[in-house]
Amino acid sequence: MRTLPLFALLTACATTPDGDTTDDTTSGGAPEACAWEAAPDLDPSPDVVEVEFSAGMVEWDPGNGKPIDGLGFGGTVPGPRIEVTVGQTLRVRFHNDLDMPTTIHWHGLRVPEAMDGITQMDHPIQPGETFVYEFPIRDVGFYWYHPHMDTATTLEKGLYGTIVARAPGEVRPACEQPIVLDDVLTSRATGQILPPGTEMDKIMGRLGNILLANGREDRNVGIKAGDVVVLRLVNAANARHFDVGIDGVPMTLVGTDDGFLAEPQTMDRVALAPGERAVVMFTAPEDVGGELVLMNRRVHLHEDGGGETHMSETDPLGDGENAVMRFTVLDGGTGATWTPPAYDLPPAFTAGAPVHSWVLNEDMMGGTVTIDGKSWPDVPTVTVPGDELTTFEIDNQSIMRHPFHIHGNRFEVVAIDGQPVEAPAWKDTFPMMPKSKITIVSQLDNPGTWMLHCHILEHAEFGMAGLITVE
Ligand SMILES: [Cu+2]
């Protein structure tokens, strides 16, 4: 019998009985604490984490004094933070208080097919119904959850939340801050989220006019001078690709979608396509009272890795950099450091002969987006044996970026345009550049029929989605 890890006890003490996270707190005044505050575990067994929440209407202040009539899990945007350890079972008692049928997809987690929210699309959770999701946690990492129906509308309105899956015995950093990056397109007059857009939006993806960190544009998190700060970042935007950094503060990337890196990488900026995650750390400066601003730089969705733009596009935020959130340096630092757990680190896979090459494209004349020349749901299923290292290619023949996401099975990118990728990383979502091809290797040890799709939500809904059956 496993014992309850100390950090789980600490977490249980730090949360409120009604399961609210601090995400709905006002951030205009004193900085909020840097903390991962998890939803309370309702099951006393050390082997099970049970949480309970609903999806419903939420009036939510994005920080500009104009509350949004939005949607949320557990009454907040983002929804409850879930904390589990590899080897535990996660049980989520979910009530649908929306006025539409829905499902939850556990983005990146290798769950059984029936829990993935996809096959459920044929028999969704109806308004007023309850469904219990339950599955074992297999992999360490930073994950998120969101509906897998009407995604472009429901995610824009605020339906998303985060999950951390810790290694057994993982020591938590003193300052660990999840940050859900998002943008929403609002009416300047009313502050309300504008209705789903035009046919052009379906091709171009919908970009917002305000940037949000954990649902607000005025987040201010306190960090202690000289201490290490660990950020868990996820991009929950419909189409916006984020490129964030803090001027003069280098960051060390220690984790990607589905786990930690064998070799951390120091960088000035972190790029995140919709659906991607990153775990980064930096050291807070010593000047108490100082302020750091996390800035986002515009990413052109029709620009390739070499800086060539294939088509002009407009961004409601313009061409400059925009603030995402602030950090205020407080005293009381203890020189705290943190070493990420060396747990299930990605091995160096070698590519074999690809068993399939998925081709992503746009049909401008037909006004659609395609995988292998077809649009969902009229797509052929690729069937492959399970439990084998399997090589695939993804060939983006279009002039636009497409973040490519596979459900149910993690992978490594081993080559980009034929050039080997030296540092292995566990991924489930990868930002495909225009006119580029990648080679991936997956273990395929989770049998089932899985969706694969572009994570620009307008593209996924508009047809850039396919299926793979792992036998
Ligand atoms: Cu796309």
Short mmCIF file of N, CA, C and O in Angstrom, two decimals, residues 302-422:
data_model
loop_
_atom_site.label_atom_id
_atom_site.label_comp_id
_atom_site.label_asym_id
_atom_site.label_seq_id
_atom_site.Cartn_x
_atom_site.Cartn_y
_atom_site.Cartn_z
N HIS A 302 0.99 32.79 -41.01
CA HIS A 302 1.40 32.42 -42.37
C HIS A 302 2.89 32.64 -42.59
O HIS A 302 3.35 32.71 -43.71
N GLU A 303 3.63 32.75 -41.49
CA GLU A 303 5.07 32.93 -41.59
C GLU A 303 5.76 31.61 -41.26
O GLU A 303 5.36 30.91 -40.32
N ASP A 304 6.78 31.28 -42.02
CA ASP A 304 7.48 30.03 -41.76
C ASP A 304 8.66 30.25 -40.83
O ASP A 304 8.91 31.36 -40.36
N GLY A 305 9.37 29.18 -40.53
CA GLY A 305 10.47 29.26 -39.57
C GLY A 305 11.60 30.16 -40.02
O GLY A 305 12.40 30.63 -39.22
N GLY A 306 11.67 30.41 -41.33
CA GLY A 306 12.73 31.26 -41.86
C GLY A 306 12.35 32.73 -41.93
O GLY A 306 13.11 33.55 -42.42
N GLY A 307 11.14 33.06 -41.46
CA GLY A 307 10.71 34.46 -41.44
C GLY A 307 10.02 34.90 -42.72
O GLY A 307 9.72 36.07 -42.89
N GLU A 308 9.76 33.96 -43.63
CA GLU A 308 9.07 34.33 -44.86
C GLU A 308 7.56 34.27 -44.64
O GLU A 308 7.03 33.29 -44.10
N THR A 309 6.86 35.35 -45.04
CA THR A 309 5.41 35.39 -44.88
C THR A 309 4.74 35.00 -46.18
O THR A 309 5.03 35.57 -47.23
N HIS A 310 3.83 34.03 -46.10
CA HIS A 310 3.19 33.50 -47.31
C HIS A 310 1.87 34.19 -47.61
O HIS A 310 1.32 34.02 -48.69
N MET A 311 1.33 34.93 -46.66
CA MET A 311 0.06 35.61 -46.90
C MET A 311 -0.10 36.66 -45.81
O MET A 311 0.27 36.43 -44.66
N SER A 312 -0.64 37.82 -46.16
CA SER A 312 -0.81 38.84 -45.14
C SER A 312 -2.02 38.51 -44.28
O SER A 312 -2.97 37.87 -44.73
N GLU A 313 -1.97 38.90 -43.04
CA GLU A 313 -3.06 38.62 -42.11
C GLU A 313 -3.09 39.75 -41.09
O GLU A 313 -2.09 40.42 -40.86
N THR A 314 -4.25 39.96 -40.50
CA THR A 314 -4.35 41.03 -39.51
C THR A 314 -4.49 40.42 -38.12
O THR A 314 -5.03 39.33 -37.95
N ASP A 315 -3.98 41.16 -37.14
CA ASP A 315 -4.07 40.74 -35.74
C ASP A 315 -4.74 41.87 -34.97
O ASP A 315 -4.25 43.01 -35.01
N PRO A 316 -5.86 41.60 -34.28
CA PRO A 316 -6.53 42.67 -33.54
C PRO A 316 -5.62 43.35 -32.52
O PRO A 316 -5.90 44.47 -32.09
N LEU A 317 -4.52 42.69 -32.13
CA LEU A 317 -3.59 43.28 -31.16
C LEU A 317 -2.47 44.05 -31.83
O LEU A 317 -1.60 44.61 -31.15
N GLY A 318 -2.48 44.08 -33.17
CA GLY A 318 -1.45 44.83 -33.87
C GLY A 318 -0.13 44.09 -33.94
O GLY A 318 -0.04 42.90 -33.64
N ASP A 319 0.91 44.82 -34.33
CA ASP A 319 2.20 44.19 -34.60
C ASP A 319 3.15 44.18 -33.41
O ASP A 319 4.14 43.47 -33.41
N GLY A 320 2.88 45.00 -32.40
CA GLY A 320 3.84 45.18 -31.32
C GLY A 320 3.79 44.06 -30.30
O GLY A 320 3.11 43.05 -30.47
N GLU A 321 4.54 44.26 -29.22
CA GLU A 321 4.48 43.31 -28.11
C GLU A 321 3.38 43.74 -27.14
O GLU A 321 3.08 44.92 -27.02
N ASN A 322 2.80 42.78 -26.47
CA ASN A 322 1.71 43.07 -25.53
C ASN A 322 1.98 42.37 -24.20
O ASN A 322 2.42 41.21 -24.18
N ALA A 323 1.67 43.05 -23.10
CA ALA A 323 1.85 42.46 -21.78
C ALA A 323 0.83 41.36 -21.54
O ALA A 323 -0.34 41.48 -21.91
N VAL A 324 1.28 40.26 -20.97
CA VAL A 324 0.39 39.15 -20.62
C VAL A 324 0.08 39.16 -19.13
O VAL A 324 -1.07 38.97 -18.73
N MET A 325 1.09 39.37 -18.31
CA MET A 325 0.91 39.42 -16.86
C MET A 325 2.19 40.00 -16.24
O MET A 325 3.19 40.19 -16.91
N ARG A 326 2.09 40.28 -14.92
CA ARG A 326 3.24 40.85 -14.21
C ARG A 326 3.64 39.96 -13.04
O ARG A 326 2.81 39.19 -12.51
N PHE A 327 4.89 40.08 -12.65
CA PHE A 327 5.38 39.48 -11.41
C PHE A 327 5.96 40.61 -10.56
O PHE A 327 6.72 41.44 -11.07
N THR A 328 5.63 40.63 -9.28
CA THR A 328 6.19 41.63 -8.37
C THR A 328 7.17 40.93 -7.43
O THR A 328 6.83 39.89 -6.83
N VAL A 329 8.37 41.49 -7.32
CA VAL A 329 9.40 40.87 -6.48
C VAL A 329 9.18 41.27 -5.03
O VAL A 329 9.14 42.46 -4.70
N LEU A 330 9.01 40.27 -4.18
CA LEU A 330 8.77 40.49 -2.75
C LEU A 330 10.01 40.07 -1.95
O LEU A 330 10.85 39.32 -2.47
N ASP A 331 10.08 40.54 -0.70
CA ASP A 331 11.19 40.05 0.13
C ASP A 331 10.80 38.71 0.75
O ASP A 331 9.72 38.20 0.51
N GLY A 332 11.70 38.14 1.53
CA GLY A 332 11.39 36.84 2.15
C GLY A 332 11.93 35.67 1.36
O GLY A 332 11.63 34.51 1.67
N GLY A 333 12.74 35.94 0.33
CA GLY A 333 13.33 34.85 -0.43
C GLY A 333 14.30 34.05 0.43
O GLY A 333 14.91 34.58 1.34
N THR A 334 14.39 32.77 0.13
CA THR A 334 15.27 31.89 0.90
C THR A 334 16.34 31.26 0.01
O THR A 334 17.00 30.30 0.41
N GLY A 335 16.47 31.77 -1.21
CA GLY A 335 17.40 31.14 -2.15
C GLY A 335 16.89 29.78 -2.62
O GLY A 335 17.68 28.93 -3.01
N ALA A 336 15.57 29.61 -2.60
CA ALA A 336 14.98 28.31 -2.95
C ALA A 336 15.32 27.93 -4.39
O ALA A 336 15.24 28.77 -5.29
N THR A 337 15.69 26.70 -4.58
CA THR A 337 15.95 26.17 -5.92
C THR A 337 15.00 25.00 -6.16
O THR A 337 14.21 24.64 -5.28
N TRP A 338 15.10 24.42 -7.32
CA TRP A 338 14.25 23.26 -7.61
C TRP A 338 14.91 22.43 -8.70
O TRP A 338 15.44 22.98 -9.67
N THR A 339 14.88 21.14 -8.52
CA THR A 339 15.38 20.22 -9.54
C THR A 339 14.21 19.40 -10.04
O THR A 339 13.56 18.71 -9.25
N PRO A 340 13.89 19.48 -11.33
CA PRO A 340 12.78 18.68 -11.84
C PRO A 340 13.07 17.20 -11.66
O PRO A 340 14.23 16.77 -11.73
N PRO A 341 12.04 16.39 -11.41
CA PRO A 341 12.28 14.96 -11.22
C PRO A 341 12.80 14.31 -12.49
O PRO A 341 12.31 14.59 -13.59
N ALA A 342 13.80 13.44 -12.34
CA ALA A 342 14.32 12.69 -13.48
C ALA A 342 13.48 11.43 -13.62
O ALA A 342 13.90 10.32 -13.27
N TYR A 343 12.28 11.59 -14.10
CA TYR A 343 11.30 10.48 -14.10
C TYR A 343 10.76 10.30 -15.51
O TYR A 343 10.25 11.25 -16.11
N ASP A 344 10.87 9.09 -16.04
CA ASP A 344 10.32 8.76 -17.36
C ASP A 344 10.79 9.77 -18.41
O ASP A 344 10.00 10.27 -19.21
N LEU A 345 12.09 10.06 -18.38
CA LEU A 345 12.64 11.02 -19.34
C LEU A 345 12.58 10.43 -20.75
O LEU A 345 12.67 9.21 -20.92
N PRO A 346 12.41 11.28 -21.76
CA PRO A 346 12.24 10.76 -23.12
C PRO A 346 13.50 10.10 -23.65
O PRO A 346 14.57 10.72 -23.64
N PRO A 347 13.40 8.83 -24.10
CA PRO A 347 14.57 8.18 -24.70
C PRO A 347 14.82 8.74 -26.10
O PRO A 347 13.98 9.43 -26.66
N ALA A 348 15.99 8.45 -26.65
CA ALA A 348 16.31 8.90 -28.01
C ALA A 348 15.81 7.85 -29.00
O ALA A 348 16.44 6.83 -29.21
N PHE A 349 14.65 8.11 -29.59
CA PHE A 349 14.10 7.20 -30.58
C PHE A 349 14.78 7.43 -31.93
O PHE A 349 15.20 8.53 -32.26
N THR A 350 14.85 6.34 -32.72
CA THR A 350 15.38 6.43 -34.08
C THR A 350 14.24 6.17 -35.05
O THR A 350 13.45 5.25 -34.86
N ALA A 351 14.15 7.00 -36.08
CA ALA A 351 13.07 6.85 -37.04
C ALA A 351 13.23 5.58 -37.85
O ALA A 351 14.34 5.21 -38.24
N GLY A 352 12.10 4.90 -38.09
CA GLY A 352 12.08 3.81 -39.04
C GLY A 352 11.41 4.29 -40.31
O GLY A 352 11.27 5.49 -40.55
N ALA A 353 10.97 3.34 -41.14
CA ALA A 353 10.23 3.73 -42.34
C ALA A 353 8.85 4.20 -41.92
O ALA A 353 8.18 3.52 -41.14
N PRO A 354 8.39 5.37 -42.38
CA PRO A 354 7.07 5.85 -41.96
C PRO A 354 5.95 4.94 -42.43
O PRO A 354 5.95 4.51 -43.58
N VAL A 355 5.02 4.62 -41.53
CA VAL A 355 3.88 3.77 -41.91
C VAL A 355 2.77 4.61 -42.54
O VAL A 355 1.89 4.08 -43.21
N HIS A 356 2.81 5.93 -42.30
CA HIS A 356 1.82 6.79 -42.94
C HIS A 356 2.35 8.22 -42.92
O HIS A 356 3.06 8.61 -42.00
N SER A 357 1.99 8.98 -43.92
CA SER A 357 2.33 10.40 -43.96
C SER A 357 1.02 11.18 -44.07
O SER A 357 0.32 11.10 -45.07
N TRP A 358 0.68 11.88 -42.98
CA TRP A 358 -0.54 12.70 -43.02
C TRP A 358 -0.23 14.01 -43.74
O TRP A 358 0.76 14.69 -43.39
N VAL A 359 -1.07 14.36 -44.68
CA VAL A 359 -0.88 15.60 -45.43
C VAL A 359 -1.90 16.63 -44.97
O VAL A 359 -3.12 16.39 -45.02
N LEU A 360 -1.42 17.76 -44.47
CA LEU A 360 -2.31 18.86 -44.06
C LEU A 360 -2.38 19.87 -45.19
O LEU A 360 -1.35 20.22 -45.77
N ASN A 361 -3.58 20.32 -45.50
CA ASN A 361 -3.67 21.32 -46.55
C ASN A 361 -4.92 22.18 -46.39
O ASN A 361 -5.79 21.88 -45.57
N GLU A 362 -4.94 23.23 -47.16
CA GLU A 362 -6.10 24.12 -47.22
C GLU A 362 -6.59 24.12 -48.66
O GLU A 362 -5.80 24.09 -49.58
N ASP A 363 -7.89 24.14 -48.80
CA ASP A 363 -8.49 24.25 -50.13
C ASP A 363 -9.18 25.61 -50.18
O ASP A 363 -10.34 25.73 -49.79
N MET A 364 -8.43 26.61 -50.60
CA MET A 364 -8.97 27.97 -50.58
C MET A 364 -10.19 28.09 -51.49
O MET A 364 -11.17 28.73 -51.15
N MET A 365 -10.13 27.44 -52.66
CA MET A 365 -11.25 27.53 -53.59
C MET A 365 -12.48 26.85 -53.00
O MET A 365 -13.60 27.34 -53.09
N GLY A 366 -12.25 25.68 -52.38
CA GLY A 366 -13.36 24.97 -51.79
C GLY A 366 -13.72 25.51 -50.41
O GLY A 366 -14.72 25.10 -49.82
N GLY A 367 -12.88 26.39 -49.89
CA GLY A 367 -13.15 26.98 -48.58
C GLY A 367 -13.11 25.96 -47.46
O GLY A 367 -13.96 25.95 -46.57
N THR A 368 -12.11 25.07 -47.49
CA THR A 368 -12.06 24.07 -46.43
C THR A 368 -10.60 23.75 -46.09
O THR A 368 -9.67 24.17 -46.78
N VAL A 369 -10.41 23.02 -44.98
CA VAL A 369 -9.09 22.55 -44.58
C VAL A 369 -9.15 21.04 -44.51
O VAL A 369 -10.19 20.45 -44.22
N THR A 370 -8.02 20.39 -44.83
CA THR A 370 -8.07 18.94 -45.04
C THR A 370 -6.91 18.20 -44.38
O THR A 370 -5.84 18.77 -44.14
N ILE A 371 -7.14 16.92 -44.10
CA ILE A 371 -6.07 15.96 -43.81
C ILE A 371 -6.20 14.86 -44.87
O ILE A 371 -7.29 14.30 -45.06
N ASP A 372 -5.11 14.59 -45.55
CA ASP A 372 -5.09 13.60 -46.64
C ASP A 372 -6.18 13.90 -47.67
O ASP A 372 -6.83 12.99 -48.21
N GLY A 373 -6.42 15.18 -47.90
CA GLY A 373 -7.36 15.59 -48.93
C GLY A 373 -8.82 15.50 -48.54
O GLY A 373 -9.69 15.78 -49.35
N LYS A 374 -9.08 15.09 -47.30
CA LYS A 374 -10.47 14.91 -46.87
C LYS A 374 -10.76 15.82 -45.68
O LYS A 374 -9.84 16.21 -44.94
N SER A 375 -12.03 16.11 -45.49
CA SER A 375 -12.44 16.90 -44.33
C SER A 375 -13.32 16.05 -43.43
O SER A 375 -14.18 15.31 -43.90
N TRP A 376 -13.09 16.17 -42.12
CA TRP A 376 -13.89 15.47 -41.12
C TRP A 376 -15.37 15.74 -41.35
O TRP A 376 -15.71 16.87 -41.65
N PRO A 377 -16.24 14.73 -41.24
CA PRO A 377 -15.96 13.37 -40.77
C PRO A 377 -15.68 12.37 -41.90
O PRO A 377 -15.56 11.19 -41.63
N ASP A 378 -15.53 12.85 -43.12
CA ASP A 378 -15.33 11.92 -44.24
C ASP A 378 -13.86 11.58 -44.40
O ASP A 378 -13.27 11.83 -45.45
N VAL A 379 -13.25 11.04 -43.33
CA VAL A 379 -11.82 10.77 -43.38
C VAL A 379 -11.57 9.28 -43.21
O VAL A 379 -12.27 8.60 -42.45
N PRO A 380 -10.58 8.75 -43.93
CA PRO A 380 -10.21 7.34 -43.73
C PRO A 380 -9.48 7.18 -42.40
O PRO A 380 -8.81 8.11 -41.94
N THR A 381 -9.64 6.01 -41.77
CA THR A 381 -8.92 5.71 -40.53
C THR A 381 -7.62 5.00 -40.86
O THR A 381 -7.62 4.05 -41.64
N VAL A 382 -6.53 5.46 -40.28
CA VAL A 382 -5.24 4.79 -40.42
C VAL A 382 -5.15 3.75 -39.31
O VAL A 382 -5.33 4.08 -38.13
N THR A 383 -4.94 2.48 -39.67
CA THR A 383 -4.90 1.41 -38.67
C THR A 383 -3.47 0.86 -38.57
O THR A 383 -2.85 0.55 -39.58
N VAL A 384 -2.96 0.81 -37.34
CA VAL A 384 -1.58 0.36 -37.12
C VAL A 384 -1.54 -0.59 -35.93
O VAL A 384 -2.40 -0.52 -35.04
N PRO A 385 -0.56 -1.51 -35.90
CA PRO A 385 -0.42 -2.39 -34.74
C PRO A 385 0.00 -1.60 -33.51
O PRO A 385 0.70 -0.59 -33.64
N GLY A 386 -0.43 -2.04 -32.35
CA GLY A 386 -0.04 -1.37 -31.12
C GLY A 386 1.26 -1.93 -30.57
O GLY A 386 1.85 -2.87 -31.12
N ASP A 387 1.71 -1.32 -29.48
CA ASP A 387 2.88 -1.79 -28.74
C ASP A 387 4.14 -1.86 -29.58
O ASP A 387 5.01 -2.69 -29.34
N GLU A 388 4.24 -1.02 -30.58
CA GLU A 388 5.46 -1.01 -31.39
C GLU A 388 5.89 0.42 -31.61
O GLU A 388 5.05 1.30 -31.77
N LEU A 389 7.19 0.63 -31.62
CA LEU A 389 7.68 1.95 -32.00
C LEU A 389 7.32 2.19 -33.46
O LEU A 389 7.68 1.40 -34.33
N THR A 390 6.56 3.23 -33.72
CA THR A 390 6.00 3.44 -35.05
C THR A 390 6.33 4.85 -35.53
O THR A 390 6.18 5.82 -34.79
N THR A 391 6.79 4.93 -36.76
CA THR A 391 7.20 6.21 -37.35
C THR A 391 6.12 6.72 -38.29
O THR A 391 5.56 5.96 -39.08
N PHE A 392 5.82 8.00 -38.15
CA PHE A 392 4.87 8.68 -39.05
C PHE A 392 5.52 9.96 -39.55
O PHE A 392 6.45 10.49 -38.94
N GLU A 393 4.97 10.45 -40.66
CA GLU A 393 5.31 11.80 -41.10
C GLU A 393 4.07 12.66 -41.05
O GLU A 393 2.95 12.17 -41.24
N ILE A 394 4.26 13.93 -40.81
CA ILE A 394 3.19 14.91 -40.98
C ILE A 394 3.72 15.95 -41.96
O ILE A 394 4.79 16.53 -41.72
N ASP A 395 3.01 16.13 -43.03
CA ASP A 395 3.48 16.93 -44.15
C ASP A 395 2.51 18.11 -44.32
O ASP A 395 1.40 17.94 -44.81
N ASN A 396 2.93 19.27 -43.86
CA ASN A 396 2.08 20.46 -43.99
C ASN A 396 2.36 21.12 -45.33
O ASN A 396 3.35 21.83 -45.50
N GLN A 397 1.47 20.88 -46.29
CA GLN A 397 1.67 21.45 -47.63
C GLN A 397 1.00 22.81 -47.77
O GLN A 397 1.04 23.42 -48.82
N SER A 398 0.38 23.28 -46.70
CA SER A 398 -0.32 24.56 -46.77
C SER A 398 0.63 25.70 -46.45
O SER A 398 1.78 25.49 -46.08
N ILE A 399 0.11 26.92 -46.57
CA ILE A 399 0.94 28.11 -46.32
C ILE A 399 0.72 28.67 -44.92
O ILE A 399 1.10 29.78 -44.61
N MET A 400 0.08 27.85 -44.06
CA MET A 400 -0.25 28.33 -42.72
C MET A 400 0.27 27.34 -41.67
O MET A 400 0.42 26.16 -41.94
N ARG A 401 0.52 27.86 -40.49
CA ARG A 401 0.89 26.98 -39.37
C ARG A 401 -0.31 26.16 -38.92
O ARG A 401 -1.44 26.67 -38.90
N HIS A 402 -0.08 24.92 -38.51
CA HIS A 402 -1.14 24.09 -37.95
C HIS A 402 -0.58 23.29 -36.77
O HIS A 402 0.26 22.40 -36.99
N PRO A 403 -1.00 23.57 -35.54
CA PRO A 403 -0.56 22.74 -34.41
C PRO A 403 -1.23 21.37 -34.45
O PRO A 403 -2.44 21.27 -34.33
N PHE A 404 -0.42 20.33 -34.65
CA PHE A 404 -0.94 18.99 -34.91
C PHE A 404 -0.99 18.21 -33.61
O PHE A 404 0.02 18.00 -32.95
N HIS A 405 -2.18 17.74 -33.24
CA HIS A 405 -2.41 17.06 -31.96
C HIS A 405 -2.92 15.65 -32.19
O HIS A 405 -3.83 15.45 -32.99
N ILE A 406 -2.31 14.67 -31.50
CA ILE A 406 -2.80 13.28 -31.53
C ILE A 406 -3.30 12.92 -30.15
O ILE A 406 -2.62 13.16 -29.14
N HIS A 407 -4.47 12.33 -30.08
CA HIS A 407 -5.03 11.87 -28.82
C HIS A 407 -4.43 10.51 -28.42
O HIS A 407 -4.09 9.71 -29.28
N GLY A 408 -4.36 10.29 -27.12
CA GLY A 408 -4.18 8.93 -26.60
C GLY A 408 -2.79 8.37 -26.59
O GLY A 408 -2.51 7.43 -25.85
N ASN A 409 -1.88 8.88 -27.41
CA ASN A 409 -0.52 8.35 -27.49
C ASN A 409 0.47 9.49 -27.66
O ASN A 409 0.34 10.30 -28.57
N ARG A 410 1.46 9.54 -26.80
CA ARG A 410 2.48 10.59 -26.90
C ARG A 410 3.52 10.20 -27.98
O ARG A 410 3.62 9.03 -28.35
N PHE A 411 4.26 11.18 -28.41
CA PHE A 411 5.26 10.91 -29.44
C PHE A 411 6.47 11.80 -29.23
O PHE A 411 6.47 12.72 -28.40
N GLU A 412 7.53 11.49 -30.01
CA GLU A 412 8.69 12.36 -30.08
C GLU A 412 8.86 12.82 -31.52
O GLU A 412 8.69 12.02 -32.44
N VAL A 413 9.22 14.06 -31.70
CA VAL A 413 9.59 14.56 -33.03
C VAL A 413 11.08 14.25 -33.22
O VAL A 413 11.91 14.71 -32.44
N VAL A 414 11.40 13.42 -34.22
CA VAL A 414 12.80 13.02 -34.41
C VAL A 414 13.46 13.76 -35.56
O VAL A 414 14.68 13.77 -35.67
N ALA A 415 12.65 14.36 -36.46
CA ALA A 415 13.24 15.14 -37.55
C ALA A 415 12.27 16.22 -38.00
O ALA A 415 11.05 16.01 -37.98
N ILE A 416 12.80 17.37 -38.38
CA ILE A 416 12.03 18.47 -38.96
C ILE A 416 12.65 18.78 -40.32
O ILE A 416 13.85 19.08 -40.39
N ASP A 417 11.87 18.65 -41.36
CA ASP A 417 12.37 18.83 -42.73
C ASP A 417 13.65 18.03 -42.97
O ASP A 417 14.60 18.51 -43.58
N GLY A 418 13.66 16.81 -42.45
CA GLY A 418 14.78 15.92 -42.69
C GLY A 418 15.97 16.13 -41.77
O GLY A 418 16.89 15.31 -41.76
N GLN A 419 15.96 17.21 -41.00
CA GLN A 419 17.07 17.47 -40.08
C GLN A 419 16.77 16.83 -38.74
O GLN A 419 15.71 17.08 -38.15
N PRO A 420 17.70 16.02 -38.22
CA PRO A 420 17.42 15.34 -36.95
C PRO A 420 17.21 16.33 -35.80
O PRO A 420 17.85 17.38 -35.75
N VAL A 421 16.29 16.00 -34.90
CA VAL A 421 16.08 16.77 -33.67
C VAL A 421 16.92 16.10 -32.59
O VAL A 421 16.74 14.93 -32.29
N GLU A 422 17.86 16.85 -32.02
CA GLU A 422 18.85 16.23 -31.12
C GLU A 422 18.30 15.98 -29.73
O GLU A 422 18.66 15.00 -29.08
#
